[in-house]
Coordinates of C-alpha atoms and ligand atoms in Angstrom, one line a residue:
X1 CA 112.3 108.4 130.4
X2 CA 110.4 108.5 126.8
X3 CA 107.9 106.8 124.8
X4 CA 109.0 103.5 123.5
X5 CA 111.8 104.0 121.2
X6 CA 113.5 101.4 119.1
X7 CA 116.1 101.0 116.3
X8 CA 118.0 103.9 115.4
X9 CA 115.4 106.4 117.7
X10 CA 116.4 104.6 120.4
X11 CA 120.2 104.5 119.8
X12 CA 120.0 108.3 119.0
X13 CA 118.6 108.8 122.7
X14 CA 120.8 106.4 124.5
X15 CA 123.7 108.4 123.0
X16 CA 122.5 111.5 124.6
X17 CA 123.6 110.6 127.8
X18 CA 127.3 110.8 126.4
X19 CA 127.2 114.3 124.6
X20 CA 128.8 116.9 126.2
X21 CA 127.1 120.1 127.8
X22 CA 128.5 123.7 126.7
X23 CA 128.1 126.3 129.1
X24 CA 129.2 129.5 127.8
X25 CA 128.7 133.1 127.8
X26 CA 126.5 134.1 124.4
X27 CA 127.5 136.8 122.6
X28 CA 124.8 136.9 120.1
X29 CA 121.2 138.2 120.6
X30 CA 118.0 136.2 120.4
X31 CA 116.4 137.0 116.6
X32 CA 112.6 135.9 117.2
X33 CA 111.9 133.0 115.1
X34 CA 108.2 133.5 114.8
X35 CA 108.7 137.4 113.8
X36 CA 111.0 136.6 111.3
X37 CA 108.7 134.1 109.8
X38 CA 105.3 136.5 110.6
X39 CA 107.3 139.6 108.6
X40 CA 108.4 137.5 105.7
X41 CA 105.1 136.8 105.6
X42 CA 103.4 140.4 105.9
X43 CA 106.0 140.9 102.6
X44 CA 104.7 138.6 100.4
X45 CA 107.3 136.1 100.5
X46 CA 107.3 132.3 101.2
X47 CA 108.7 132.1 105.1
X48 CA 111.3 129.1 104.1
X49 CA 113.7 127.9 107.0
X50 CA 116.7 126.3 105.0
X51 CA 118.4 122.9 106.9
X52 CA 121.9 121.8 107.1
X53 CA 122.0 118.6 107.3
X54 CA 124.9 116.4 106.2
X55 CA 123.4 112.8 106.2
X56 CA 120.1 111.2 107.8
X57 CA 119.3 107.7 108.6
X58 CA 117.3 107.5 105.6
X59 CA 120.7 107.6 103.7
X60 CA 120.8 111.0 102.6
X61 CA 124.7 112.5 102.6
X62 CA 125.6 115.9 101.0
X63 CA 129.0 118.0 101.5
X64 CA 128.9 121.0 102.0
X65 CA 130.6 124.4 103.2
X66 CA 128.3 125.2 106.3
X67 CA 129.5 129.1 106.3
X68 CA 128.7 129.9 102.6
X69 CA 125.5 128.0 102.7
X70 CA 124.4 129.8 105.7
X71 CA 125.5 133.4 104.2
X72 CA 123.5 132.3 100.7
X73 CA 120.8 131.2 102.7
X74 CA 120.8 134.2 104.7
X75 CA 121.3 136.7 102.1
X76 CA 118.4 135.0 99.7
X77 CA 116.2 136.2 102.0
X78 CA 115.2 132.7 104.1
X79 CA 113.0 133.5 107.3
X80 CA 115.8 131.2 109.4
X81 CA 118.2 128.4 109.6
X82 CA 117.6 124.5 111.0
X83 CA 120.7 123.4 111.9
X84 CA 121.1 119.9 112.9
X85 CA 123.7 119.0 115.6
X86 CA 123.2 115.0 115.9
X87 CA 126.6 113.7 115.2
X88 CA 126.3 110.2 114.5
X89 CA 123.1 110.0 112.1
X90 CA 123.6 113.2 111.1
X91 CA 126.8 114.2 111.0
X92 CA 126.3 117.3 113.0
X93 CA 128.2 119.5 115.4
X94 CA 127.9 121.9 117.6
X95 CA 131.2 123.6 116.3
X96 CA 129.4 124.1 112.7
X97 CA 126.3 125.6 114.7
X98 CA 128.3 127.4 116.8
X99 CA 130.6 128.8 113.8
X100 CA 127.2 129.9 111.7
X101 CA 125.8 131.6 114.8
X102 CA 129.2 134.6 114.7
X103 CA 128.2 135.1 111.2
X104 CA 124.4 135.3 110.5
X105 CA 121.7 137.8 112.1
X106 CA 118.7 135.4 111.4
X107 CA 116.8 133.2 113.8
X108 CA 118.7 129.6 114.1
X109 CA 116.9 126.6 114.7
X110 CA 118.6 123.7 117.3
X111 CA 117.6 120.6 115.6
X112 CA 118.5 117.8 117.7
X113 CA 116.7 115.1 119.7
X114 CA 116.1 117.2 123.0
X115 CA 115.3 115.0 126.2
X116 CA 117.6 117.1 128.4
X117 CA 117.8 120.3 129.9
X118 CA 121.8 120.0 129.3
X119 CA 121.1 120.6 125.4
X120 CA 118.6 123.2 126.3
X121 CA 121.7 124.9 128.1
X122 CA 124.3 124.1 125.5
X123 CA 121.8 125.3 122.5
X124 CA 121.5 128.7 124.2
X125 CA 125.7 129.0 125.0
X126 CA 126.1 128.2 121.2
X127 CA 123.6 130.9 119.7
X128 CA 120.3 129.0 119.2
X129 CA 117.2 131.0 118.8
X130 CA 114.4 128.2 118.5
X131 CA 114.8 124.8 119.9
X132 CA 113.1 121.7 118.4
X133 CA 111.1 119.6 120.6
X134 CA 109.7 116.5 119.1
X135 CA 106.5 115.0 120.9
X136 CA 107.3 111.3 119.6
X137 CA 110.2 111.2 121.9
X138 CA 108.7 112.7 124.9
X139 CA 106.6 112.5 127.7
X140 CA 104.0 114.9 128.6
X141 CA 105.7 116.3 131.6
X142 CA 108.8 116.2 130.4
X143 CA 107.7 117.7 127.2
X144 CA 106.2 121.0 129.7
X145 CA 109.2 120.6 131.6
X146 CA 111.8 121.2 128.3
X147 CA 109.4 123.8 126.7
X148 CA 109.5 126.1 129.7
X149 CA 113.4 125.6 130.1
X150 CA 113.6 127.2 126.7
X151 CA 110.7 130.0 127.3
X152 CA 113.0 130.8 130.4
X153 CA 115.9 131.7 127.8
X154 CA 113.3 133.3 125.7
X155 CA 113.9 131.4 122.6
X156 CA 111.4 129.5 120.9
X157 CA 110.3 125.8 121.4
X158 CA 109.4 124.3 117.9
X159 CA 107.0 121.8 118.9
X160 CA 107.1 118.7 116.4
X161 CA 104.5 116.2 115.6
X162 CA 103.9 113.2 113.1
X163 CA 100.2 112.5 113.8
X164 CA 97.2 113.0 115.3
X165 CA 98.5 111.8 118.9
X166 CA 100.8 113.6 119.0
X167 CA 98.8 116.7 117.9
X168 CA 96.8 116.3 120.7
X169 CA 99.1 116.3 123.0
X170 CA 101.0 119.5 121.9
X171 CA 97.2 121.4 121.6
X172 CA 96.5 120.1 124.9
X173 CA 99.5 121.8 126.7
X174 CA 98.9 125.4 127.0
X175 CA 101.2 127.6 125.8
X176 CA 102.0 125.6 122.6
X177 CA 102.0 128.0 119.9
X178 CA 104.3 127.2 117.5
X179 CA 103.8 123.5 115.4
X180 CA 106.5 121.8 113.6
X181 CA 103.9 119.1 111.4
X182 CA 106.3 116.5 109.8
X183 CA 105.7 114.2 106.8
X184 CA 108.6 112.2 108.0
X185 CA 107.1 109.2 110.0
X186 CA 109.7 108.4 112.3
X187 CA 110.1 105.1 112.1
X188 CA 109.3 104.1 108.8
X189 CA 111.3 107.2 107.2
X190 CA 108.4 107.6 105.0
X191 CA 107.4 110.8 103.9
X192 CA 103.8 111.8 102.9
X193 CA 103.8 115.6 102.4
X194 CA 99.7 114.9 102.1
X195 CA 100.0 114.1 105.6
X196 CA 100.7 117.5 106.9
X197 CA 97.9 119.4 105.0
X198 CA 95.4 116.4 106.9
X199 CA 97.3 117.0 110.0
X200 CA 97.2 120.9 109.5
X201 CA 93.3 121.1 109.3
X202 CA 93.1 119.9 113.1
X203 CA 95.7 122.1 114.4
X204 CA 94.6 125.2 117.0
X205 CA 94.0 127.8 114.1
X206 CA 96.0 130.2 116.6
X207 CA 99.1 128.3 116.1
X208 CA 101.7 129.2 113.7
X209 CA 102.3 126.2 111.5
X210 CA 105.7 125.0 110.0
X211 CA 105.3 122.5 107.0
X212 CA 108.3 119.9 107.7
X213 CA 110.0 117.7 105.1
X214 CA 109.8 116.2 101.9
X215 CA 109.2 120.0 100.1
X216 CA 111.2 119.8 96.8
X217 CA 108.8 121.4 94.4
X218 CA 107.5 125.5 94.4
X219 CA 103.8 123.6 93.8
X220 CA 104.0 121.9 97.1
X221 CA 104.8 125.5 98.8
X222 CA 101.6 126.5 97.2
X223 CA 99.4 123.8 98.2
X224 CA 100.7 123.8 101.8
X225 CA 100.3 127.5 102.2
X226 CA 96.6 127.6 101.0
X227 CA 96.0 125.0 103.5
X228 CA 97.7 127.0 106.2
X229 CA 101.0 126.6 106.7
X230 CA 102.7 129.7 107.8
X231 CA 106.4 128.0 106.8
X232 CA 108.6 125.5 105.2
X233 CA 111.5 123.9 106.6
X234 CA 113.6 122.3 103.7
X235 CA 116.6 120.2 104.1
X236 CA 117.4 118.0 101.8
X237 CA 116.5 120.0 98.3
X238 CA 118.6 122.9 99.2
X239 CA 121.4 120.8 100.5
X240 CA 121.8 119.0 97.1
X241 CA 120.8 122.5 95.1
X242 CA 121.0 125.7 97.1
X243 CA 120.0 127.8 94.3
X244 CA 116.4 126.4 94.4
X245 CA 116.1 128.9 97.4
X246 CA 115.2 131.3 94.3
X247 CA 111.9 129.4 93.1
X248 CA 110.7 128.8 96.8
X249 CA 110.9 131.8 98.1
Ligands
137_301 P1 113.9 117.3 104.2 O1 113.6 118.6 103.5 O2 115.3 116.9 104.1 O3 113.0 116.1 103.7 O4 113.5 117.4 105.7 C1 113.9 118.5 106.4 C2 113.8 118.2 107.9 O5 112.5 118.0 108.3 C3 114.6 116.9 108.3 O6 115.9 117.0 108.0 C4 114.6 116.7 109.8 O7 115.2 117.9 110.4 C5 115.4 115.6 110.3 N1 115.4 114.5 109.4 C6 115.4 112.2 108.8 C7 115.2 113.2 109.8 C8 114.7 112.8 111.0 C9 114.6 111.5 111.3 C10 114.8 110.5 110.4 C11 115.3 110.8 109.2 C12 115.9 112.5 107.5 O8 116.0 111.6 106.6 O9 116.2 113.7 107.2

């Protein structure tokens, strides 16, 4: 079904096939992720999208309370939320998502390792207004496939790449419009924020651009933005510190 995967990638996918589908009635509406971050854009303000994230494979762990991070994060002004729902590398849920969904009324970003249209369904039943879709794990076709299931629920696919293949592949399919450009490389959990501003130059200049991790610094906001990145998702530096919301924004 995708690419070659090994190690962790690979047990993270097999895994899949046990998670459970939620099919449920939403009683939220769909905040546009791309308007939020355009408008917090128009108003002179640096579109962030702040990440909960417990704990990574690169051995990252931070408690938290997911509500009054959400509300700070929300009421600082952040353009969205990435919430990750993997529960065995990253301690994830979809009861926390789920739970942050009743209280905030800002876009919310389903940050998982989608190769199903079961989590397509379960991230719309639990409030999700963008859904991450990461090319490295993918096919083409199923890649098309996934990204119209979402279009169908009118949220937004996030489409994620680590290099220039996988650019290619999300400029190639036509109604990418939205580019999630990670310094993470997947497999060697290195991160090279430099990366993304190389990776940036070649993306469709009509594509809205979202500088992903490794951001801990207001300088590397700077230098992403005036070499056109339209966002910043940050986990890890506002997991350990919330309050650095206030110097990236
Ligand atoms: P951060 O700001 O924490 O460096 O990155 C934010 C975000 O891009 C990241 O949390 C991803 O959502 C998922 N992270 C990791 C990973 C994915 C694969 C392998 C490791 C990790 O260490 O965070």
């Amino acid at each position: 079904m995708t690419r070659e995967l090994t190690g962790w990638l690979y047990e993270v996918i097999k895994a899949i096939k046990s998670r459970k589908t939620i099919i449920k009635t939403r009683d939220r509406p769909i905040y546009d992720f791309k308007e939020s971050i355009i408008k917090k854009k128009k108003e002179g303000f640096n579109p962030i999208i702040a990440e909960f994230k417990k704990s990574s494979p690169s051995g990252f762990k931070q408690e938290r309370n997911p509500i009054e991070y959400a509300k700070f994060m929300e009421s600082s002004g952040v353009a969205g939320l990435s919430i990750l729902t993997e529960p065995v590398y990253f301690s994830g849920s979809y009861d926390v998502f789920d739970a942050i969904a009743k209280i905030v009324k800002i876009p919310l970003l389903f940050k998982d390792f989608v190769v199903t249209e079961d989590q397509i369904h379960t991230a719309y039943s639990i409030g999700a207004d963008a859904v991450l879709l990461i090319v490295r794990i993918l096919k083409e076709n199923e890649l098309c496939n996934l990204y119209e299931v979402i279009k169908g629920y009118k949220m937004t696919p996030l489409v994620e790449i680590e290099n220039e293949n996988d650019l290619k592949i999300a400029a190639s399919y036509c109604g990418v419009d939205t580019i999630g450009i990670n310094a993470r490389d997947l497999n060697s959990l290195n991160v090279k924020v430099e990366k993304v501003i190389e990776l940036m130059k070649l993306a469709p200049a009509r594509s809205l651009k979202i500088a992903e991790s490794g951001i801990n610094k207001r300088s590397q906001i700077f230098q992403l933005r005036k070499n056109g990145a339209d966002a910043f998702l940050i986990g890890t530096a506002l997991m350990k510190d919330p309050y650095k919301i206030k110097f990236f924004i």
